[in-house]
XYZ file of C-alpha atoms in Angstrom:
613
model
C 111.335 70.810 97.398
C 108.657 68.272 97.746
C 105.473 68.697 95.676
C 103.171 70.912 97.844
C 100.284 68.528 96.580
C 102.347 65.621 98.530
C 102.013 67.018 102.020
C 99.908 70.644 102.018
C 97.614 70.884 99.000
C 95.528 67.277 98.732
C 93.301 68.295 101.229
C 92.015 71.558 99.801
C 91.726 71.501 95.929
C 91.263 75.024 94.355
C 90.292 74.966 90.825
C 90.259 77.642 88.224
C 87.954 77.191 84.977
C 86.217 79.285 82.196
C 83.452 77.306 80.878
C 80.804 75.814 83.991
C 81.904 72.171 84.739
C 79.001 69.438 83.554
C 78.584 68.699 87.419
C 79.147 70.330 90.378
C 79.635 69.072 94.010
C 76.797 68.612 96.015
C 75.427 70.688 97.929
C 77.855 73.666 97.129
C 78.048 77.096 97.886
C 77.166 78.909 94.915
C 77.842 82.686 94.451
C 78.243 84.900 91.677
C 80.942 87.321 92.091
C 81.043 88.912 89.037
C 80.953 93.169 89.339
C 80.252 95.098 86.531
C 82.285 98.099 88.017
C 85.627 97.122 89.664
C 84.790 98.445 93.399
C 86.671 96.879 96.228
C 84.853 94.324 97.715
C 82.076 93.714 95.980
C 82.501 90.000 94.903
C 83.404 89.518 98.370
C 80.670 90.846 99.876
C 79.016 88.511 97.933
C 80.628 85.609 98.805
C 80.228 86.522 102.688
C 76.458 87.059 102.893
C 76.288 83.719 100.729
C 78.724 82.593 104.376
C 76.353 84.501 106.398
C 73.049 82.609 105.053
C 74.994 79.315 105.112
C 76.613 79.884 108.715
C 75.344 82.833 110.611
C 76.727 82.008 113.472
C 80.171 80.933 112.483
C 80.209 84.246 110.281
C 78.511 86.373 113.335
C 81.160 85.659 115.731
C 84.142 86.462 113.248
C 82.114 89.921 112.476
C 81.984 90.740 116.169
C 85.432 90.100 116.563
C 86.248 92.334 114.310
C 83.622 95.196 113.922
C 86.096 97.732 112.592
C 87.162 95.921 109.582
C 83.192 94.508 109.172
C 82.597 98.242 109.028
C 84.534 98.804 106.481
C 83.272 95.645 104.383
C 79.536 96.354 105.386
C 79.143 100.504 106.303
C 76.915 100.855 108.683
C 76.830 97.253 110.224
C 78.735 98.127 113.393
C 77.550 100.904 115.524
C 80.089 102.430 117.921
C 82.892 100.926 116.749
C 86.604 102.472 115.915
C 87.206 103.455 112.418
C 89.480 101.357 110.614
C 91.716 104.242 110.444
C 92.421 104.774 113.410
C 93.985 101.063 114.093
C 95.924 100.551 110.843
C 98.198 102.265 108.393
C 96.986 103.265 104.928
C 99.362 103.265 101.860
C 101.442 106.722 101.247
C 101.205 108.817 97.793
C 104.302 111.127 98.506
C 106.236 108.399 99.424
C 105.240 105.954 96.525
C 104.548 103.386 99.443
C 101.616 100.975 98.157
C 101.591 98.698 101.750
C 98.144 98.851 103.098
C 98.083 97.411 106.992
C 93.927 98.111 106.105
C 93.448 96.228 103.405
C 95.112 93.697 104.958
C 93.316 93.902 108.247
C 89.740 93.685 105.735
C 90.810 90.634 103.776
C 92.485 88.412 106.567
C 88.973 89.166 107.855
C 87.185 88.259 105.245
C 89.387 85.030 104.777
C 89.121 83.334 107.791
C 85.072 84.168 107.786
C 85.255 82.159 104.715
C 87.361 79.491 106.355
C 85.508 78.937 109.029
C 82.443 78.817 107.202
C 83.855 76.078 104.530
C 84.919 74.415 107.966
C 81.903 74.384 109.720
C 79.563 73.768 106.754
C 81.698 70.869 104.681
C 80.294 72.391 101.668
C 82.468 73.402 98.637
C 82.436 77.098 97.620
C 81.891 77.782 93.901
C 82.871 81.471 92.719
C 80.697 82.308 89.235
C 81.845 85.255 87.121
C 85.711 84.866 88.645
C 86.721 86.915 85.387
C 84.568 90.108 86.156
C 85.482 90.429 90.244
C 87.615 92.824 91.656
C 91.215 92.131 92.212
C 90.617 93.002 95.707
C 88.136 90.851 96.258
C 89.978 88.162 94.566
C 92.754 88.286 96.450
C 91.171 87.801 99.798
C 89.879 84.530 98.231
C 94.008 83.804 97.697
C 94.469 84.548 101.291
C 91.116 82.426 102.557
C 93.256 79.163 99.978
C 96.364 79.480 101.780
C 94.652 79.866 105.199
C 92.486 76.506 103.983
C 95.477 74.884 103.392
C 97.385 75.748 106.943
C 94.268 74.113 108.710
C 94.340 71.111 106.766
C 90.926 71.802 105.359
C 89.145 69.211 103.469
C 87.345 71.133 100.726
C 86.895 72.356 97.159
C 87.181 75.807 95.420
C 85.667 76.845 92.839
C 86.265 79.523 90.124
C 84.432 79.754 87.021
C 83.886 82.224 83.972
C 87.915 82.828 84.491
C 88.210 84.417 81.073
C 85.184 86.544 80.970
C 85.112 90.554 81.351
C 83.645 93.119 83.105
C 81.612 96.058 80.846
C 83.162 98.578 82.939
C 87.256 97.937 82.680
C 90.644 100.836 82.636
C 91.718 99.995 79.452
C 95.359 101.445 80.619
C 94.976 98.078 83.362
C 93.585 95.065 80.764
C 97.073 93.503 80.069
C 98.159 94.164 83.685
C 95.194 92.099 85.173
C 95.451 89.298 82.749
C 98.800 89.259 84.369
C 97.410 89.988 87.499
C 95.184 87.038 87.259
C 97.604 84.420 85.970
C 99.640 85.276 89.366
C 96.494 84.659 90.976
C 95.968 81.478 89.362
C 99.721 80.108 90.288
C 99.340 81.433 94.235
C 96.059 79.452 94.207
C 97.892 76.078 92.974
C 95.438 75.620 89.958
C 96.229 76.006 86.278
C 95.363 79.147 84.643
C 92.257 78.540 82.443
C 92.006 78.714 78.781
C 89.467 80.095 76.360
C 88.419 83.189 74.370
C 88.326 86.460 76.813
C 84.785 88.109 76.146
C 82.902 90.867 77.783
C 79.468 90.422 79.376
C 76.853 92.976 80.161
C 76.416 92.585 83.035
C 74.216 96.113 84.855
C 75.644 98.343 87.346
C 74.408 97.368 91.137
C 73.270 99.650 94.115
C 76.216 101.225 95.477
C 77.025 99.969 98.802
C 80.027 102.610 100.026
C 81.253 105.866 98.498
C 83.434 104.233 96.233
C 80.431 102.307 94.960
C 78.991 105.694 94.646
C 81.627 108.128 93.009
C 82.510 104.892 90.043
C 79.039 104.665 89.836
C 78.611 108.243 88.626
C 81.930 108.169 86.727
C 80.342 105.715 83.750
C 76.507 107.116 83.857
C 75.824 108.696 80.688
C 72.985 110.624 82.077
C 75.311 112.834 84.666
C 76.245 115.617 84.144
C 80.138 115.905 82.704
C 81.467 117.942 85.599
C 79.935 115.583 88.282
C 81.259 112.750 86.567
C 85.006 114.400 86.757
C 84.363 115.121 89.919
C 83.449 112.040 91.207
C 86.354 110.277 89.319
C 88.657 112.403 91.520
C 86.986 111.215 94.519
C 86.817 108.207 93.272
C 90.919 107.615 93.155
C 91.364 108.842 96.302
C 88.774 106.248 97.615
C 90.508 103.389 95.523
C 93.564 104.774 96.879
C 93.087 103.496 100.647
C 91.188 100.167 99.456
C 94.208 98.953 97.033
C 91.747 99.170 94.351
C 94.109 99.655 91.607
C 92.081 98.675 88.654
C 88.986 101.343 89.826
C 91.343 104.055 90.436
C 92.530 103.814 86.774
C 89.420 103.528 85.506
C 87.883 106.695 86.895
C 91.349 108.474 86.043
C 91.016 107.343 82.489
C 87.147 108.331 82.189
C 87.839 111.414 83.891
C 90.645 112.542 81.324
C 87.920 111.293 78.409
C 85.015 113.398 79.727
C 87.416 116.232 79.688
C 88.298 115.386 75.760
C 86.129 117.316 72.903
C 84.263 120.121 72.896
C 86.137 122.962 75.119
C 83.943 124.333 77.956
C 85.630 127.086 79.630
C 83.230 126.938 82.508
C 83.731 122.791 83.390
C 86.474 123.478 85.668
C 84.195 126.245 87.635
C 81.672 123.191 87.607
C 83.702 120.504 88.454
C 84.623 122.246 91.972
C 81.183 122.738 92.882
C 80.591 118.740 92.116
C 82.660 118.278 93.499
C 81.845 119.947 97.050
C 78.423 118.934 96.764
C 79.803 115.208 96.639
C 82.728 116.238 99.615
C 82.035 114.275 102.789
C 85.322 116.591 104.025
C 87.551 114.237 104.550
C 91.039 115.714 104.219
C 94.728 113.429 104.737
C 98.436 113.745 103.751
C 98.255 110.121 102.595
C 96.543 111.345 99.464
C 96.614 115.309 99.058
C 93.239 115.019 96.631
C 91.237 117.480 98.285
C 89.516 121.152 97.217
C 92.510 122.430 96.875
C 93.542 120.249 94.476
C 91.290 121.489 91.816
C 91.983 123.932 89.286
C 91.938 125.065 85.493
C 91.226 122.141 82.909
C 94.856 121.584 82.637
C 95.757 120.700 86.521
C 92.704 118.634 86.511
C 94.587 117.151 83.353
C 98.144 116.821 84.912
C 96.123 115.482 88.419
C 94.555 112.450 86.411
C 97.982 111.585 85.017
C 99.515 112.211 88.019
C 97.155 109.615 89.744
C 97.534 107.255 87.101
C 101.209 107.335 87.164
C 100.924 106.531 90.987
C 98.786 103.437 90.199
C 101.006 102.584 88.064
C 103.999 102.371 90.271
C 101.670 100.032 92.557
C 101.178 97.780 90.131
C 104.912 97.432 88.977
C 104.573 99.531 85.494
C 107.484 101.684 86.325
C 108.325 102.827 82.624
C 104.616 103.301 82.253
C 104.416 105.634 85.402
C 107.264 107.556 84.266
C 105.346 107.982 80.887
C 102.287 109.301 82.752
C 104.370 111.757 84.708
C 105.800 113.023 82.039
C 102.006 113.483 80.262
C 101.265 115.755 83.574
C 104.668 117.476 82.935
C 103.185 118.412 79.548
C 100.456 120.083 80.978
C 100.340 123.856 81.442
C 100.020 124.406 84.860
C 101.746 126.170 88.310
C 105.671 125.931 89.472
C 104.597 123.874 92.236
C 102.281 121.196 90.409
C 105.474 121.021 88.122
C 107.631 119.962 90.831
C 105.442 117.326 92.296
C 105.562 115.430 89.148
C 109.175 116.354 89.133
C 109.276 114.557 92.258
C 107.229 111.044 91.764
C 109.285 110.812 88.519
C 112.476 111.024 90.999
C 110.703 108.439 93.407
C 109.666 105.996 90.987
C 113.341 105.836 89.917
C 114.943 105.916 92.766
C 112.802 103.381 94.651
C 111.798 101.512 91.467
C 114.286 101.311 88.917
C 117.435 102.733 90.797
C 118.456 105.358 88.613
C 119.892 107.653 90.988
C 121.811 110.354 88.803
C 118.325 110.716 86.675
C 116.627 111.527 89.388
C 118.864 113.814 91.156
C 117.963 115.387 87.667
C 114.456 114.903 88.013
C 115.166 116.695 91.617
C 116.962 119.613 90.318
C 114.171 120.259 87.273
C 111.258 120.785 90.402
C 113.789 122.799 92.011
C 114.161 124.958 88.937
C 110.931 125.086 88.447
C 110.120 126.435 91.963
C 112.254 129.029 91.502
C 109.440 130.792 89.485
C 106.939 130.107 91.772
C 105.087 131.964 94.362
C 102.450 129.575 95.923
C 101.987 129.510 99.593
C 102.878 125.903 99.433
C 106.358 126.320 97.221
C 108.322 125.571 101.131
C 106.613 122.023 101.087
C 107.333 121.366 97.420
C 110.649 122.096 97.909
C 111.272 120.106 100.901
C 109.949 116.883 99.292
C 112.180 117.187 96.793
C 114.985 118.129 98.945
C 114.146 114.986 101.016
C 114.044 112.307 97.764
C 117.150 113.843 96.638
C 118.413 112.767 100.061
C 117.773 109.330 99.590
C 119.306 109.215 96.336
C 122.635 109.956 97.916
C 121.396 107.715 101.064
C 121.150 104.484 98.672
C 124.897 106.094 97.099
C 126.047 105.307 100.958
C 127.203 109.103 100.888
C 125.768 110.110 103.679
C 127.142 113.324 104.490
C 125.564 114.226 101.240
C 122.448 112.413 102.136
C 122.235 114.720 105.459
C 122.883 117.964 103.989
C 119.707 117.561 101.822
C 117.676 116.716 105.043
C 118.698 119.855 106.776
C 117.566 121.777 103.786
C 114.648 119.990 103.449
C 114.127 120.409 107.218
C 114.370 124.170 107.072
C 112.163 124.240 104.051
C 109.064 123.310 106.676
C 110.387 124.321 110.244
C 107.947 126.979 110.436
C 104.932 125.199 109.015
C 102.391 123.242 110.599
C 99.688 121.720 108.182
C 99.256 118.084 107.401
C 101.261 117.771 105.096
C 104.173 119.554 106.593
C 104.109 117.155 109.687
C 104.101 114.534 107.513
C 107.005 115.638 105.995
C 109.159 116.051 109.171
C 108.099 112.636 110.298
C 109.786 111.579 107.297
C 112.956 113.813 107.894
C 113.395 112.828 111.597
C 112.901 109.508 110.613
C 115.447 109.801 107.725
C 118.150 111.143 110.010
C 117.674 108.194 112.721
C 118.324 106.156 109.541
C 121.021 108.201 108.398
C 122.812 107.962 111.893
C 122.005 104.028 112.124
C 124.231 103.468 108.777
C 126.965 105.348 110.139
C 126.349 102.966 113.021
C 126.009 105.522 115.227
C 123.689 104.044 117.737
C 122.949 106.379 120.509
C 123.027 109.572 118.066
C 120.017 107.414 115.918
C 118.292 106.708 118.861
C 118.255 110.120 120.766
C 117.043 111.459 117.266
C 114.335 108.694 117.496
C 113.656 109.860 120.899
C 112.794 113.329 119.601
C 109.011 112.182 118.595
C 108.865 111.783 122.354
C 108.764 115.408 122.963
C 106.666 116.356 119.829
C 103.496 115.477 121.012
C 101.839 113.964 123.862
C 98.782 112.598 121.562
C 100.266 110.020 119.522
C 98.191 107.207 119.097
C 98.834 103.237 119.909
C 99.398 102.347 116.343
C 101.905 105.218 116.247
C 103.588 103.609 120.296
C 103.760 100.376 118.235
C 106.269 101.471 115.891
C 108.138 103.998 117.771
C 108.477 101.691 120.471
C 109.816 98.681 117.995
C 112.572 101.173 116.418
C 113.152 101.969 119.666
C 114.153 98.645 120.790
C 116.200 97.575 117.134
C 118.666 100.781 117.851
C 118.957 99.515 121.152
C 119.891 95.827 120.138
C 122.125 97.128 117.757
C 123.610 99.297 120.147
C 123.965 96.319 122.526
C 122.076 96.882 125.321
C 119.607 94.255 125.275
C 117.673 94.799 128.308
C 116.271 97.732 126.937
C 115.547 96.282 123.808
C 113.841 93.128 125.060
C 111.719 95.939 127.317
C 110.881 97.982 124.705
C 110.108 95.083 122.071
C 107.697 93.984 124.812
C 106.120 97.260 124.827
C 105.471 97.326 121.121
C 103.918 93.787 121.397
C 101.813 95.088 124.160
C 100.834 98.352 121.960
C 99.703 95.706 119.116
C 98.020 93.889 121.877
C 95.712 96.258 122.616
C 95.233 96.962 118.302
C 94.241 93.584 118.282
C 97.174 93.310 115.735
C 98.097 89.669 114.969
C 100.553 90.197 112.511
C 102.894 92.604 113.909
C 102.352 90.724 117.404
C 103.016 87.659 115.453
C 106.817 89.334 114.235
C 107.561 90.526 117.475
C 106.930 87.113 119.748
C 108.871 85.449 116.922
C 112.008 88.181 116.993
C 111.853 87.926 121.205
C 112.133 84.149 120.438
C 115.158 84.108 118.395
C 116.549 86.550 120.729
C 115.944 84.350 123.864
C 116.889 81.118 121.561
C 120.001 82.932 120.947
C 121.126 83.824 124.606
C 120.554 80.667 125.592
C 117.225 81.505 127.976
C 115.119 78.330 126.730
C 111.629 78.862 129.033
C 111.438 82.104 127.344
C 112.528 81.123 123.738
C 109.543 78.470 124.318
C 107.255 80.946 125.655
C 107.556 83.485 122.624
C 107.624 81.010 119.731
C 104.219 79.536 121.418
C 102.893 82.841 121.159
C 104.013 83.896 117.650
C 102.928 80.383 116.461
C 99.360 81.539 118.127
C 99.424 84.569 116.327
C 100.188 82.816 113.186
C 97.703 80.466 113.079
C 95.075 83.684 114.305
C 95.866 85.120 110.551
C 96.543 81.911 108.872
C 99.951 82.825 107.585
C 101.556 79.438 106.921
C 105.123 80.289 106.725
C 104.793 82.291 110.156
C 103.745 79.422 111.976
C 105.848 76.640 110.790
C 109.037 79.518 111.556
C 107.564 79.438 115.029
C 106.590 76.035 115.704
C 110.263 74.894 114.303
C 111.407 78.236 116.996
C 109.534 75.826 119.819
C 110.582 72.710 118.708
C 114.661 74.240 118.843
C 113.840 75.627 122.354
C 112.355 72.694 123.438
C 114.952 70.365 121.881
C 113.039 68.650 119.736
C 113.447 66.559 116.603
C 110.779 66.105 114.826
C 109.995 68.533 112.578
C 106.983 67.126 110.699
C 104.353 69.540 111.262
C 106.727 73.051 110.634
C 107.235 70.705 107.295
C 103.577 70.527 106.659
C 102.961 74.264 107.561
C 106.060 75.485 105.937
C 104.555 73.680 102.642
C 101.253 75.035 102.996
C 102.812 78.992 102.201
C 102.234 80.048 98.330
C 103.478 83.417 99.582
C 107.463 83.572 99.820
C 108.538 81.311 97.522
C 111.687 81.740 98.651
C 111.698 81.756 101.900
C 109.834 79.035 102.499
C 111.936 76.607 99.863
C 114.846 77.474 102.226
C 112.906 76.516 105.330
C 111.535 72.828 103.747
C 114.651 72.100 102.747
C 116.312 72.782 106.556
C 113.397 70.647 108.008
C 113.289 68.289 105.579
C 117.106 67.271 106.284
C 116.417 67.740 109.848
C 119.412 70.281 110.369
C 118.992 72.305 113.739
C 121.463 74.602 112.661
C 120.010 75.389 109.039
C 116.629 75.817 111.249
C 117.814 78.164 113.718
C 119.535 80.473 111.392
C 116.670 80.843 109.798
C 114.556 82.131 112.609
C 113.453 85.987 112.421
C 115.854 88.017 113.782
C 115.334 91.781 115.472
C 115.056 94.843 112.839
C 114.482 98.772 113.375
C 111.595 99.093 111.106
C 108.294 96.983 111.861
C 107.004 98.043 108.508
C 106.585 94.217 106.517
C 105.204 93.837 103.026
C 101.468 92.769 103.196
C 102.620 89.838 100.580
C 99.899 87.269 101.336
C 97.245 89.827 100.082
C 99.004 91.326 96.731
C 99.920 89.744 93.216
C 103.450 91.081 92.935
């Protein structure tokens, strides 16, 4: 693979030191980013009203194109806009799924602010205090170095005080983010930078959001204890939805100290009514923290571990979540609390590790342990379980096993109608499409599909964009591809009116390869030039030089210099993208093509260009 400094990286030149460099280039950007609690955002935040004073308009525009996700950066800075909700997915805590469509949303955001402002301004950007900002803030500066290096940008970046840390830090996370930040250092191109790791003292800031708010109280002394365990369980489920892995574990770990020492059999009585006074009532199945939640001093115990355990999967310590599971497990508290842990013990290996027979164990120990129980909610317990222990046999390829367990599981929740139960039979009806789909039975997984249809009349675009996406894979599968291409073109449409780049971005590329492949040129052309759009809208190198090479085998082209360029500007699939050089660098159409996006049933895609791992 050619050197990406040969062709993609000359231009922009992203450097990564400890110590401040004896000169700096003129006329720079200069912002410190450092954070002395690790809340999502706030280096950026910094960084973009340092933008903002350099290029207000440049910055203005890309705010007013997006409102919802400046919203979310800057509460309050957007009246009458849609909540950020609303438009994107948020990661899942029952089904160990860490993807964040949000976060993503926020940071491309964020990134091309950046971009354009480095564009317009042909100032470098320094970044002081690198080694104290939050990981999510630093890797939206990844994504704005990759998006640099699509346009061909002409620029410097910056990063100092690499090795220095925050005051505030989850001591459970400090080897993870050194790791964390090395990965950063290699996505950015620049060498990771040496010297002694030391901790500053730097003082807490204002709180801007109410995650700035709940850490905030976590680590002041002067609280009171049950207000500070209170807010670090609002303070995970905040960090839940922003990705802010680092946060979450340290409020979990605080919380679980506060709790340590002198016994106080009234702090759990306490903690609830924190923690209502610091409610805002927002209740979701994405994260079931809420009042009910709460309980004796040992659930709150066995919910910090179980929260840290979560994290933990996130962030790729699997034997380390299993630990922390286990530490909940050890915990006196109900049947059903029991059998959760039971169950994110069974996910983690199962999706993690693939240790299926353990955790059809793991599966049968909740079950056991439900059989003593008498909660209202011991139904829903069961049918999670029920439903992982599905997908153990699923990933076996026995699938009349498999869909045995989802009829049980379905029956455990037929009659309820809570949050948390729909959530669930999204899941099952979902599951049996799959199911049916491996079997290759076509027409049974799509009139299963269908059955969302009749469910509700309310579903929302973002949920039309999916359904309609699945809708079309079966259908392609199935071979009847006039459907398909229909129904394709009504989940672009449905991500059309999202403003959704990315997933309009997969879908023109997937109707291009389907046109390229039936021979239908004009329309091959037609879709690559809008995914290649679409890609260049997010900056996603690898996307556009996929799509420009689509155009250029539509068109009947041979020159494949600038997919080359593109295609070397991606530090994101590795991969991937060596494949793709080395077709276009040989020039061989047929290596090209093959490697063109084809049509899946699941629209779900990794948010890689915004994580470390």
């Amino acid at each position: 693979m050619t050197p990406p400094s040969a062709v993609a990286g000359a231009l922009f030149a992203v450097s990564v030191e400890q110590a401040l460099p004896t000169t700096l280039p003129e006329r720079a950007i200069e912002v410190d980013v450092g954070v002395a609690l690790p809340i999502a955002f706030g280096g950026l935040r910094k960084v973009l009203r340092a933008c903002e004073d350099s290029a207000p308009s440049v910055v203005r525009a890309v705010a007013d194109a997006h409102p919802s996700e400046w919203n979310r950066l800057f509460p309050g800075s957007m009246e009458g806009v849609a909540d950020l909700g609303d438009l994107a997915l948020s990661p899942s805590e029952r089904r160990l799924h860490r993807e964040s469509e949000q976060t993503y949303w926020i940071l491309s955001v964020a990134a091309r602010a950046i971009v354009e402002t480095l564009r317009s301004t042909g100032r470098a950007l320094v970044l002081h205090g690198a080694g104290e900002c939050d990981l999510v803030s630093l890797r939206g500066m990844m994504r704005a170095a990759e998006w640099a290096r699509l346009d061909g940008l002409k620029g410097t970046l910056l990063f100092t005080g690499w090795q220095m840390r925050r005051p505030h830090c989850a001591t459970v996370f400090e080897a993870r983010r050194r790791e964390y930040l090395d990965s950063l250092s290699k996505r950015l191109r620049a060498p990771t930078a040496e010297g002694t790791c030391t901790r500053s003292s730097r003082e807490v800031e204002p709180a801007v959001d109410l995650e700035g708010r709940y850490l905030r109280l976590v680590v002041d002394a002067a609280e009171e204890r049950a207000t500070r365990v209170a807010a670090a369980i609002h303070g995970i489920r905040s960090c839940f939805f922003t990705t802010n892995y680092e946060g979450a574990l340290l409020a979990a770990e605080q919380g679980l100290r506060l709790m340590e020492g002198d016994p106080d059999a009234r702090l759990a009585s306490r903690v609830a009514q924190a923690w209502e006074s610091l409610d805002t009532g927002f209740v979701t199945p994405a994260i079931e923290i809420d009042r009910s939640s709460l309980g004796d001093l040992e659930e709150l115990k066995a919910l910090f571990h179980r929260s840290i355990g979560v994290v933990q999967v996130f962030t790729g310590s699997h034997d380390e979540a299993l630990a922390s599971f286990a530490k909940g497990l050890e915990c006196q508290v109900a049947p059903e609390m029991r059998a959760r842990l039971h169950m994110f013990r069974a996910l983690t290996m199962t999706k993690r590790l693939g240790e299926l027979p353990q955790a059809r164990a793991e599966v049968a120990a909740g079950l056991a342990a439900l059989a003593q129980g008498t909660a209202e909610d011991r139904a829903l317990q069961e049918g999670w379980l029920r439903n992982v222990g599905a997908l153990t046999w699923f990933l076996e390829r026995k699938l009349d096993k498999a869909l045995v367990e989802e009829k049980q599981a379905m029956r455990c929740v037929g009659e309820l109608h809570d949050a948390s139960a729909t959530h669930l039979k999204i899941n099952l009806i979902s599951n049996a499409s799959y199911l049916q789909e491996s079997a290759r039975q076509f027409t049974d997984a799509i009139n299963t599909w269908r059955r969302f249809e009749g469910i509700s009349e309310r579903w929302g675009v973002n949920f039309a964009k999916h359904h309609r996406y699945r809708l079309a894979g079966l259908e392609f599968a199935a071979g009847s591809h006039q459907d398909a291409i229909e129904h394709f073109q009504q989940a672009y449409v449905s991500a059309e009116a999202l403003r959704d780049s990315f997933h309009r971005q997969v879908i023109a590329a997937e109707l291009g390869r389907v046109f390229l492949d039936a021979g239908q040129m004009p329309s091959a052309v037609d879709w690559f030039a809008r995914a290649e759009q679409h890609a260049r809208d997010i900056g996603e190198p690898l996307m556009a030089a996929e799509s420009l090479a689509g155009m250029g085998l539509a068109a009947e082209r041979t020159d494949w210099a600038e997919p080359l360029r593109r295609a070397l500007a991606s530090s994101t699939w590795p991969k991937q993208t060596r494949a793709l050089v080395d077709a276009l660098a040989r020039g061989d159409a047929a290596a090209i093509h093959a490697l063109m996006p084809r049509p899946r049933t699941k629209l779900n895609r990794p948010f890689d260009s915004v994580s470390l791992y």
